Short mmCIF file of C-alpha atoms in Angstrom, two decimals:
data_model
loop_
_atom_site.label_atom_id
_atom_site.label_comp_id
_atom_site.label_asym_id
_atom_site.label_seq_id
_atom_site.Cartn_x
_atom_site.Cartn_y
_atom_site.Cartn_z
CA UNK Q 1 26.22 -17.14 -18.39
CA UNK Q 2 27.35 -19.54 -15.56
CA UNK Q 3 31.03 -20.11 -16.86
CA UNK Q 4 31.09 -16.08 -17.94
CA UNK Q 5 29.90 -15.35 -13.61
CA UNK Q 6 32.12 -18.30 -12.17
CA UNK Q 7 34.76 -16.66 -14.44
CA UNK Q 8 34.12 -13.02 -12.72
CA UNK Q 9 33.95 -14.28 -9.50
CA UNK Q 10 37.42 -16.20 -9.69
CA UNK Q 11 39.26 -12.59 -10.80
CA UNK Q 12 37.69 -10.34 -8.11
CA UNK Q 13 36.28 -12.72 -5.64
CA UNK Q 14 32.57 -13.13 -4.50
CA UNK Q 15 29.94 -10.63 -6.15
CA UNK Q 16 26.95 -8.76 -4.79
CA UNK Q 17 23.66 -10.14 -5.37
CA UNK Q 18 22.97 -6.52 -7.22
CA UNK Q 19 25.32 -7.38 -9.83
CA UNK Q 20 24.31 -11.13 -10.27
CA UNK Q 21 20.92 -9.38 -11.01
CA UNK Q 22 22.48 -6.83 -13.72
CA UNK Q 23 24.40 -9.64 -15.38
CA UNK Q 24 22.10 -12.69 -15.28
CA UNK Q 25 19.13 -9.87 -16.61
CA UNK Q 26 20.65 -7.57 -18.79
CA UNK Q 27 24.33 -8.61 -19.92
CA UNK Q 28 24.53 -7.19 -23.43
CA UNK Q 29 25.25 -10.67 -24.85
CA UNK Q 30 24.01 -13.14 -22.72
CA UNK Q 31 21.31 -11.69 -20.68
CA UNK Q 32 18.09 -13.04 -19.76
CA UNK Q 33 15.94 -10.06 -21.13
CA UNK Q 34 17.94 -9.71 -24.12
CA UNK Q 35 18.04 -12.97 -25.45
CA UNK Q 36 14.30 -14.10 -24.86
CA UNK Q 37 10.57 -13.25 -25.36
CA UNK Q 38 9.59 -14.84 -21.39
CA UNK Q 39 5.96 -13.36 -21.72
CA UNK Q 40 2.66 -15.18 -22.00
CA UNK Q 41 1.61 -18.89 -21.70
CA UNK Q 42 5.12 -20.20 -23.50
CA UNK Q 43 7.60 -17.88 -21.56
CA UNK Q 44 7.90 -17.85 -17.85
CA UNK Q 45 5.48 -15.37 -16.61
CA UNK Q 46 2.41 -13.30 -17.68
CA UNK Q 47 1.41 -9.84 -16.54
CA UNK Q 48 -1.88 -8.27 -16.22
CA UNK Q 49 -2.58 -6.37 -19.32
CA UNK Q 50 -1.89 -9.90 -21.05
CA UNK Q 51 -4.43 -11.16 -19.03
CA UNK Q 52 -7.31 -8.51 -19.69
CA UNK Q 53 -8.32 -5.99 -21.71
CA UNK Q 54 -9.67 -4.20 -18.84
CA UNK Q 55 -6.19 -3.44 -17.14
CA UNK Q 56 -4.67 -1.47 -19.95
CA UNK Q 57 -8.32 0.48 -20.34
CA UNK Q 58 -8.33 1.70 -17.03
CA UNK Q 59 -4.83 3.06 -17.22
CA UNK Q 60 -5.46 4.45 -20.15
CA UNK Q 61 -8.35 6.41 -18.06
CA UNK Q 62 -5.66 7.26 -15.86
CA UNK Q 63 -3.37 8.42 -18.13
CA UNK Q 64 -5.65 11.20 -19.81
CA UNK Q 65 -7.36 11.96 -16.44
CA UNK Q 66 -4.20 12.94 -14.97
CA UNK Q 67 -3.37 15.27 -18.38
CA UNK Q 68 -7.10 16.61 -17.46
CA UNK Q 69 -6.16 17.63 -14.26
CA UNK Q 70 -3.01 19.42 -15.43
CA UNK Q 71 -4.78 21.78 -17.86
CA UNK Q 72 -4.34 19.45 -20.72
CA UNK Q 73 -0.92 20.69 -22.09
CA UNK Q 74 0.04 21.15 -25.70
CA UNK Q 75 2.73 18.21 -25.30
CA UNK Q 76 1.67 15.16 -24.08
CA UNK Q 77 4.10 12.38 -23.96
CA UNK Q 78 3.76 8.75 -22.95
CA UNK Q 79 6.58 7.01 -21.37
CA UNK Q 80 6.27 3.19 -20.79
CA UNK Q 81 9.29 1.38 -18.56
CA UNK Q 82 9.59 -1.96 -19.91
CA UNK Q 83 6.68 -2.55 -22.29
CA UNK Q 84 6.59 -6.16 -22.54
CA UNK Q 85 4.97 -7.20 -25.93
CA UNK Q 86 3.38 -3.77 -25.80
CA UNK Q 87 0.02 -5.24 -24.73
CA UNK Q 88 -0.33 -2.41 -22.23
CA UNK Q 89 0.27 0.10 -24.65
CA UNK Q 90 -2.04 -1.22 -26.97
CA UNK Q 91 -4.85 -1.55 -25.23
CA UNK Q 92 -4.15 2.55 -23.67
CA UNK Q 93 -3.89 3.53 -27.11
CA UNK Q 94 -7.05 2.27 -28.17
CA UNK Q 95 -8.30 4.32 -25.30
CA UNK Q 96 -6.92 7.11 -26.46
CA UNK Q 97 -8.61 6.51 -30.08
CA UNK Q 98 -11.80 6.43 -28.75
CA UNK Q 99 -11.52 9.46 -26.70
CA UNK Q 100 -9.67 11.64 -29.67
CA UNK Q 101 -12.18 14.01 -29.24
CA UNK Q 102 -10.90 14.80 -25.62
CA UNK Q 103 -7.62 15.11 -26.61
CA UNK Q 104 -7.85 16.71 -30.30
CA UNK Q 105 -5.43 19.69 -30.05
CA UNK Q 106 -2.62 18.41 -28.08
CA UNK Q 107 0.37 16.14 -29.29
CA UNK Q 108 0.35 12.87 -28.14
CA UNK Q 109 3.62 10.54 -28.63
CA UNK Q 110 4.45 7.60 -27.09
CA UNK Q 111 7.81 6.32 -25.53
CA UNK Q 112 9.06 3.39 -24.55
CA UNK Q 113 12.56 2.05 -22.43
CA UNK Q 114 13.46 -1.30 -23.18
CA UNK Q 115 16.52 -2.68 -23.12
CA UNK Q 116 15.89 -6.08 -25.41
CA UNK Q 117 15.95 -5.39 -29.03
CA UNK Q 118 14.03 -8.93 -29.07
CA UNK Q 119 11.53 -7.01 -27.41
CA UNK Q 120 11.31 -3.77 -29.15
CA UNK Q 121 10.66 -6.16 -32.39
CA UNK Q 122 7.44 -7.87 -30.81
CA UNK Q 123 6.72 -4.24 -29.47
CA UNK Q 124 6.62 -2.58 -32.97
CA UNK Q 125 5.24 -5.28 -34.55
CA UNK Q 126 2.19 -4.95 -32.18
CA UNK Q 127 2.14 -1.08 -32.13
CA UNK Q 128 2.87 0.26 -35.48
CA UNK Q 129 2.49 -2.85 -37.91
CA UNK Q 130 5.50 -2.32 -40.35
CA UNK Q 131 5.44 1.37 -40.14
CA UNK Q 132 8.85 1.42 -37.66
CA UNK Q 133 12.68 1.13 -38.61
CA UNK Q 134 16.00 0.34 -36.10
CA UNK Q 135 18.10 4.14 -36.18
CA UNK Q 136 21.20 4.26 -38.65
CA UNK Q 137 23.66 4.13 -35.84
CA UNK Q 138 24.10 2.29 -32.41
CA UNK Q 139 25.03 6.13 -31.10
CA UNK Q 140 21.41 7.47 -31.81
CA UNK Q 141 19.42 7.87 -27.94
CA UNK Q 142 16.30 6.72 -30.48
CA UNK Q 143 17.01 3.26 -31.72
CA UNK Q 144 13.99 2.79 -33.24
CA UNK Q 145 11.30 4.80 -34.05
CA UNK Q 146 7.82 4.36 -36.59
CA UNK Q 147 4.16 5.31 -36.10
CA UNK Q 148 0.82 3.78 -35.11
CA UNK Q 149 -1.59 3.28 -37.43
CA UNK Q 150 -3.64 6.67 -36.50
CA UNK Q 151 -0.58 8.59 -36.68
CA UNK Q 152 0.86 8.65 -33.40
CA UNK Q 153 4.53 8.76 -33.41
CA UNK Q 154 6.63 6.15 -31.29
CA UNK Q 155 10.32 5.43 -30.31
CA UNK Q 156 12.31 3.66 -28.50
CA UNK Q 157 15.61 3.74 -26.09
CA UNK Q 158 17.50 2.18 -23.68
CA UNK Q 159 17.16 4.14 -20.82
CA UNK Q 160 15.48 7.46 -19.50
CA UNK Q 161 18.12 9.93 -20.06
CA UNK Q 162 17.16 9.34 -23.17
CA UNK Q 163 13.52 10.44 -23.65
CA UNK Q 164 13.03 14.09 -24.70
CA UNK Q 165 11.72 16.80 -21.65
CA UNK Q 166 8.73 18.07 -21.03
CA UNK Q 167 5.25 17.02 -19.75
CA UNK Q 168 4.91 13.54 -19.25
CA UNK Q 169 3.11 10.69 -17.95
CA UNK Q 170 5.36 7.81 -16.78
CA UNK Q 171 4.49 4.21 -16.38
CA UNK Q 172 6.14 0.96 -14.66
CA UNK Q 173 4.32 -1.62 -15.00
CA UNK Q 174 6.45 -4.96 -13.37
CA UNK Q 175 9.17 -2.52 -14.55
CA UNK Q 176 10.92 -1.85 -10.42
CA UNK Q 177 10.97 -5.99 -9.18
CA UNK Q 178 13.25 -6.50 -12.03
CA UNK Q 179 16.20 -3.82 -10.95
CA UNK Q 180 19.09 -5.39 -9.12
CA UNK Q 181 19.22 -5.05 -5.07
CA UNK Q 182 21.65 -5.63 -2.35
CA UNK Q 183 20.71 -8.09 -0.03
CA UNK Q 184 22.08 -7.05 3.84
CA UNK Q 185 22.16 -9.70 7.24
CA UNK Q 186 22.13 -8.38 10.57
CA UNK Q 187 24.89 -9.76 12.40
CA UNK Q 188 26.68 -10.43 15.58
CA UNK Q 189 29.34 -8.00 14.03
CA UNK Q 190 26.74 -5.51 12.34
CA UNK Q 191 25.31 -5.69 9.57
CA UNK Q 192 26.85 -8.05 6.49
CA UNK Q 193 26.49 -7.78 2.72
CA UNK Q 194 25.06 -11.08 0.80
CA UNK Q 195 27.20 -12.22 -1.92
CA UNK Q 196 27.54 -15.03 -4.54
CA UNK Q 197 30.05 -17.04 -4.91
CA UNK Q 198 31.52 -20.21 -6.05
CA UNK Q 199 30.53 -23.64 -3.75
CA UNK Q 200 34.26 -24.79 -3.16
CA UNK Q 201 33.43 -28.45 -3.42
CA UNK Q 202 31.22 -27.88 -7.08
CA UNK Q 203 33.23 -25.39 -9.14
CA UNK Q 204 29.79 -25.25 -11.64
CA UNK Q 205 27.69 -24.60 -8.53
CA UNK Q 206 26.85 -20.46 -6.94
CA UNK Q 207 26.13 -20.49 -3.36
CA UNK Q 208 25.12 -17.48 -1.14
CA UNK Q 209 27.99 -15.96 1.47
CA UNK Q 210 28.37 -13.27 3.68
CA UNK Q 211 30.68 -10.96 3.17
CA UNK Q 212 33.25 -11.19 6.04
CA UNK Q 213 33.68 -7.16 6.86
CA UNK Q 214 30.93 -3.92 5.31
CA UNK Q 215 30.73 -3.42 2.27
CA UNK Q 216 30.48 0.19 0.46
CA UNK Q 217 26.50 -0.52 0.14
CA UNK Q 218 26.09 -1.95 3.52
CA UNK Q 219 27.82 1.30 5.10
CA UNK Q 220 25.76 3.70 2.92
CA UNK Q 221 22.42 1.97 1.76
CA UNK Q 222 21.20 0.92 4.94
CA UNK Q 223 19.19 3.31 7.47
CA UNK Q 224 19.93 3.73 11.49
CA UNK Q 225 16.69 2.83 12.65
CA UNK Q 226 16.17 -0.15 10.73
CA UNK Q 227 14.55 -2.52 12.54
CA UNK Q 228 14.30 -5.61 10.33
CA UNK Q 229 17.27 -8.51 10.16
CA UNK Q 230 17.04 -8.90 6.36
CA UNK Q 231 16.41 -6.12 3.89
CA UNK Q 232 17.03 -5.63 0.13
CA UNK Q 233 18.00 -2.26 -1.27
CA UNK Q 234 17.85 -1.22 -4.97
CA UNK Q 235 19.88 1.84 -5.24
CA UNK Q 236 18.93 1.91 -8.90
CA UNK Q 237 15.26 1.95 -8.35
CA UNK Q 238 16.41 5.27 -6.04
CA UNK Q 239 18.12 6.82 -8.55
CA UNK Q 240 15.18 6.19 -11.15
CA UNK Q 241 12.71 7.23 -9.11
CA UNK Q 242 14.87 10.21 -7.64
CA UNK Q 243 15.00 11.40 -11.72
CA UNK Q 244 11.44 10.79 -12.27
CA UNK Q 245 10.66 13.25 -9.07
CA UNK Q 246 12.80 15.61 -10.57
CA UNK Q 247 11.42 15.68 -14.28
CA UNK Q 248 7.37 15.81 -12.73
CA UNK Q 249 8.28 18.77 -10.39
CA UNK Q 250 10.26 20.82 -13.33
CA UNK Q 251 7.81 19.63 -16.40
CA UNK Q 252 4.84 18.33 -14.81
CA UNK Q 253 3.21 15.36 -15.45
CA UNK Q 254 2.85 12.04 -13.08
CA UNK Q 255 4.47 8.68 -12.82
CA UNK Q 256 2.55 5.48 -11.98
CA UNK Q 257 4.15 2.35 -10.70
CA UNK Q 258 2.04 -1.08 -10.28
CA UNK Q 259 3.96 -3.63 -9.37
CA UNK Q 260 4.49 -6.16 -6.28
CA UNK Q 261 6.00 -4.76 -3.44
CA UNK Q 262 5.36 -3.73 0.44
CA UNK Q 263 5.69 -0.70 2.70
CA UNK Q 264 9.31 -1.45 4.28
CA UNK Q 265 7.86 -4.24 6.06
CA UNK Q 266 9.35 -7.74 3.93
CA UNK Q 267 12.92 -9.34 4.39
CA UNK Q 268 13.61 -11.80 1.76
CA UNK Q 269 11.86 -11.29 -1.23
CA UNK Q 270 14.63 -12.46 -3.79
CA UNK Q 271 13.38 -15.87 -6.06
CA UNK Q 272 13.34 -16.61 -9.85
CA UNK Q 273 10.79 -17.87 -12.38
CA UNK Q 274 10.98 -20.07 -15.02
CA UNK Q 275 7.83 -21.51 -16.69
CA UNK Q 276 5.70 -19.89 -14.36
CA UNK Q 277 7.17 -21.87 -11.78
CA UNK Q 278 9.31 -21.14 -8.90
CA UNK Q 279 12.94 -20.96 -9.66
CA UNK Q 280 16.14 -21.54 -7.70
CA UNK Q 281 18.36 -17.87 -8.03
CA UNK Q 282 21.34 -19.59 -8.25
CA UNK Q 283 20.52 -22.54 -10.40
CA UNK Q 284 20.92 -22.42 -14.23
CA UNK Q 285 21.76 -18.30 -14.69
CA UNK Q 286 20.07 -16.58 -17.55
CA UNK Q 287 17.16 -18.58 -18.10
CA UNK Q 288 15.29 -17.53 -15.51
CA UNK Q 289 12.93 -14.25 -14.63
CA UNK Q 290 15.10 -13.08 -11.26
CA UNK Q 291 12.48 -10.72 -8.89
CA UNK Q 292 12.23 -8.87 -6.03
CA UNK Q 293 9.45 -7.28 -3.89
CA UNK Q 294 9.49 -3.95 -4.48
CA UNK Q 295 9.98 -1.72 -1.18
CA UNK Q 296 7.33 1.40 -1.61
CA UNK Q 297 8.59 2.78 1.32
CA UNK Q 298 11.95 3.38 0.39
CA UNK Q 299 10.73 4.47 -3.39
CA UNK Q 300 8.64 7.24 -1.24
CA UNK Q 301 11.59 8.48 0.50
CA UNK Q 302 13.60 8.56 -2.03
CA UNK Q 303 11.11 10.58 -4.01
CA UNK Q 304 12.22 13.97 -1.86
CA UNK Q 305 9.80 16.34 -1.22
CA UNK Q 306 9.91 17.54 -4.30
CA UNK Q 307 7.07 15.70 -5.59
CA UNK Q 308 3.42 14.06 -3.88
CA UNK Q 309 3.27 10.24 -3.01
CA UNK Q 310 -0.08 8.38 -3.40
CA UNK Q 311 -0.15 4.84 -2.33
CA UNK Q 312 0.77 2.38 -2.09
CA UNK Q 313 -3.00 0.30 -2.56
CA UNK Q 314 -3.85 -2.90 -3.59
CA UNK Q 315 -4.60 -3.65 -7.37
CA UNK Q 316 -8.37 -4.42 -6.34
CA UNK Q 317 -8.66 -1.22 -5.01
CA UNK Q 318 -6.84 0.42 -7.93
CA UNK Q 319 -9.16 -1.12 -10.59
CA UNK Q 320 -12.10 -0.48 -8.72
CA UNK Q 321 -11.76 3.27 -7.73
CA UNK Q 322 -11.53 3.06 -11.33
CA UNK Q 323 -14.49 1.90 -12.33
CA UNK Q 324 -13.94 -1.35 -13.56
CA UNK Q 325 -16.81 -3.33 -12.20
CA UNK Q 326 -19.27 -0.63 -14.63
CA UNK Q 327 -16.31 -1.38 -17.81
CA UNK Q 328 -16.78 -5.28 -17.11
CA UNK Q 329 -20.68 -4.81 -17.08
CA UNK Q 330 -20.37 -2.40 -20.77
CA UNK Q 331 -18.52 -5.23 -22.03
CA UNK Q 332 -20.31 -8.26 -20.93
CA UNK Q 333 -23.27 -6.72 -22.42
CA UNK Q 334 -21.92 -6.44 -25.85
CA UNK Q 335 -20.65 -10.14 -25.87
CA UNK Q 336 -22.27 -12.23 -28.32
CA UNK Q 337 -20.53 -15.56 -28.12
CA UNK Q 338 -20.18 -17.44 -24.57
CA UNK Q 339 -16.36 -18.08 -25.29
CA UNK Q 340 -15.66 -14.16 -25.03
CA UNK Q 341 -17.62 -13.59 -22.06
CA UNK Q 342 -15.92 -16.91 -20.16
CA UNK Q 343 -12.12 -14.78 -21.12
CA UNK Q 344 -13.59 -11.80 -19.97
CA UNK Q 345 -14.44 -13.29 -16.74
CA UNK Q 346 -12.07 -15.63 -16.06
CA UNK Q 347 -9.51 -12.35 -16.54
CA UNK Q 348 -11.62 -10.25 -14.33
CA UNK Q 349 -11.00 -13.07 -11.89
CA UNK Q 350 -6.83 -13.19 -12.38
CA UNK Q 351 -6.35 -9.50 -11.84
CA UNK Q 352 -9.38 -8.70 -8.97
CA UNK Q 353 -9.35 -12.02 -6.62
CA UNK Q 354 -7.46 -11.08 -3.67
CA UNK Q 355 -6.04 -14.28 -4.17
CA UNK Q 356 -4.39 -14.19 -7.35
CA UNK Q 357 -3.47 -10.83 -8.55
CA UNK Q 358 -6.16 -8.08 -6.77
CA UNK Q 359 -3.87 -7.88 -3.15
CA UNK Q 360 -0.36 -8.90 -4.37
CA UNK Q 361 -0.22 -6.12 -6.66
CA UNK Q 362 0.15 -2.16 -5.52
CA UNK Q 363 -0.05 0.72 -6.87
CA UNK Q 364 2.14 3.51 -6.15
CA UNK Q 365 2.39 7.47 -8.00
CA UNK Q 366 3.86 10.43 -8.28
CA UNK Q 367 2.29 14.13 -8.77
CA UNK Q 368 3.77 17.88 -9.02
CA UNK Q 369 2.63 19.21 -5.36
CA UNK Q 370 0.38 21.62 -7.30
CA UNK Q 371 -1.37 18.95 -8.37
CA UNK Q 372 -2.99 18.51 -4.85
CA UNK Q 373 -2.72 22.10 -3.73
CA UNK Q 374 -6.20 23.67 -2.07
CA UNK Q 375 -6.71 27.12 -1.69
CA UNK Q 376 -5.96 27.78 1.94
CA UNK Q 377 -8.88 28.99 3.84
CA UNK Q 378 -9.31 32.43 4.02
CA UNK Q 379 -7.23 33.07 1.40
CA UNK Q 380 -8.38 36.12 -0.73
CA UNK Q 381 -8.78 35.73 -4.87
CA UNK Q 382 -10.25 37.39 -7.35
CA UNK Q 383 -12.24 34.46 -8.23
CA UNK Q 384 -11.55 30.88 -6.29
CA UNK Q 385 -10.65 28.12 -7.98
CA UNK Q 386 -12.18 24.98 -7.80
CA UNK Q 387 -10.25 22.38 -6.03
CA UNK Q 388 -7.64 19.66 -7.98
CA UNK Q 389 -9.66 16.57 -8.10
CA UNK Q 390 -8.11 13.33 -6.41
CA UNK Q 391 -5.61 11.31 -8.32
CA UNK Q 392 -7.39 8.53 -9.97
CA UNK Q 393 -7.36 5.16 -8.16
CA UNK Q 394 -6.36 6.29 -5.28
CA UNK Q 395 -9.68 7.59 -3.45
CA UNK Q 396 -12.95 6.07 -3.52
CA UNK Q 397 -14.79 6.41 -7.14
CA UNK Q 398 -18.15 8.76 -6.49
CA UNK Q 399 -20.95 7.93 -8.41
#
């Protein structure tokens, strides 16, 4: 990867930081999510749903609360960004087992974006046993699809575009830190892209620059009133979220995003992981996790008024508007060995404690605007219709 970016950067000169990311992550040959499996205690980080149970439950919740709410359609599609080793599916569809009696009479179907074949393997191998197969050719949008063992068809592709239309509930779960940003430095001069290039004295070595006059993204990515010195921009995460908005106000449905971010308030947010340690960017391409904060307040204004924001909020107030202090009492009372209850706490712990997980994480989603709409007051019906109730997780849990 090093010699195959120094190489790049020698024909065309210095790149942006946004395709660094794109390489170094998802280069069809070399890239770090397409080569490796970099979840769990032997990769280089580990997400929540690996952590407990209780995360993937409560979505789960989520997930069928939020078909509730729209009338329970006919269709109901899942669509998971990134899956991971398809913990977080797992543990919603065993949700969605026990509560087959809410949802008999609709079609559900699960589908899942992921770029890494590696990953799609662990994926099926976790969600339908042996019961999946790769498609026939490399042009098919479905590259793999099987079944789960109650029936429930699932595929895979490689990118939205490719899932079918229709009502849908979207998930990103650490899905938006991963897509490549532009990095921008206030200047004497105005504002500066950040590049990488090659360290003149070490021709093995990357080093940050700035670029000497705008750039295309600094001139268009970049808002008048911005106030901060340092900002990253992901004009993909736009774009994604921009089509998201688009499909939920034409189809219905809802998107939920959890990852770690801020409201337009962070500068430099841009580091690496490798064995759940910090990583230098720069240092050793492709065989480290590359991040960045997501920024919630561009997602929201990119999101048009076509569509309803909620959020963002903190993981710990996520989980517990939805209910998960009663789930971790249900469970702790059918634990018979001590070893079980110790994981079930000591996970509780990971993805609550404001210090680990519970305030680093937010939560961020989007609704159809008739998803929150009141009667107006005054307004004259035949019969009134009882008010939407909140989106899940994001208002206080009454009891």
């Amino acid at each position: 990867m090093l010699k195959h970016l120094t190489s790049k950067i020698q024909s065309t000169g210095p790149i942006s930081v946004a395709e660094y990311m794109r390489e170094v992550l998802t280069n069809p040959v070399s890239g770090y999510y397409v080569r490796n499996d970099m979840l769990g205690p032997e990769g280089d980080f580990v997400t929540s749903p690996e952590i407990s149970q209780l995360f993937g439950e409560l979505l789960g919740i989520w997930c069928i609360s939020e078909w509730m709410a729209a009338g329970k359609p006919k269709e109901f599609r899942l669509v998971e960004f990134g899956p991971g080793r398809g913990s977080l599916a797992s543990d919603i569809l065993r949700v969605f087992g026990q509560l087959r009696s809410v949802l008999a009479g609709s079609r559900v179907s699960i589908h899942l974006v992921e770029v890494s074949p590696k990953l799609s393997e662990v994926q099926a191998q976790r969600l339908t046993g042996g019961r999946s197969e790769a498609a026939g050719s490399e042009n098919d949008p479905t590259y793999r699809q099987g079944s789960t063992d109650t029936g429930l068809p699932v595929f895979w592709y490689r990118g939205l575009d490719d899932v079918p239309k229709g009502f849908s509930i979207f998930l990103a779960h650490e899905f938006f830190d991963a897509l490549p940003i532009h990095k921008f430095q206030r200047t004497e001069q105005g504002w500066r892209e950040v590049m990488v290039d090659i360290e003149p004295q070490v021709p093995n070595k990357l080093r940050f620059v700035l670029s000497p006059t705008p750039t295309l993204a600094s001139s268009t990515l970049l808002q008048a009133d911005e106030k901060r010195d340092h900002v990253e921009v992901s004009p993909e995460a736009g774009a994604l979220i921009q089509r998201l908005a688009g499909r939920i106000s034409q189809d219905g449905g809802a998107a939920l995003i959890a990852d770690y971010g801020h409201d337009g308030t962070k500068t430099d947010t841009f580091r690496g992981f490798h064995g759940h340690k910090l990583h230098d960017v720069l240092t050793a391409p492709g065989t480290a996790d590359l991040t960045a904060d997501v920024d919630f307040r561009y997602l929201r204004r990119m999101a048009g008024d076509g569509v309803a924001c909620s959020g963002p909020v903190t993981q710990l107030q996520f989980l517990k508007n939805m209910g998960i202090d009663l789930r971790l009492q249900v469970l702790l009372r059918s634990c018979t060995d001590t070893a079980s209850r110790t994981q079930l706490l000591h996970g509780f712990d990971m993805i609550m404690n404001p210090e680990k997980m519970g305030e680093r994480f937010k939560f961020f989603a989007l609704v159809p605007h008739s998803r929150l709409a009141v009667q107006a007051r005054g307004e004259k019906t035949e019969k009134k219709a009882p008010a939407p109730p909140p989106v899940a997780g994001f208002s206080d849990l009454k009891l």
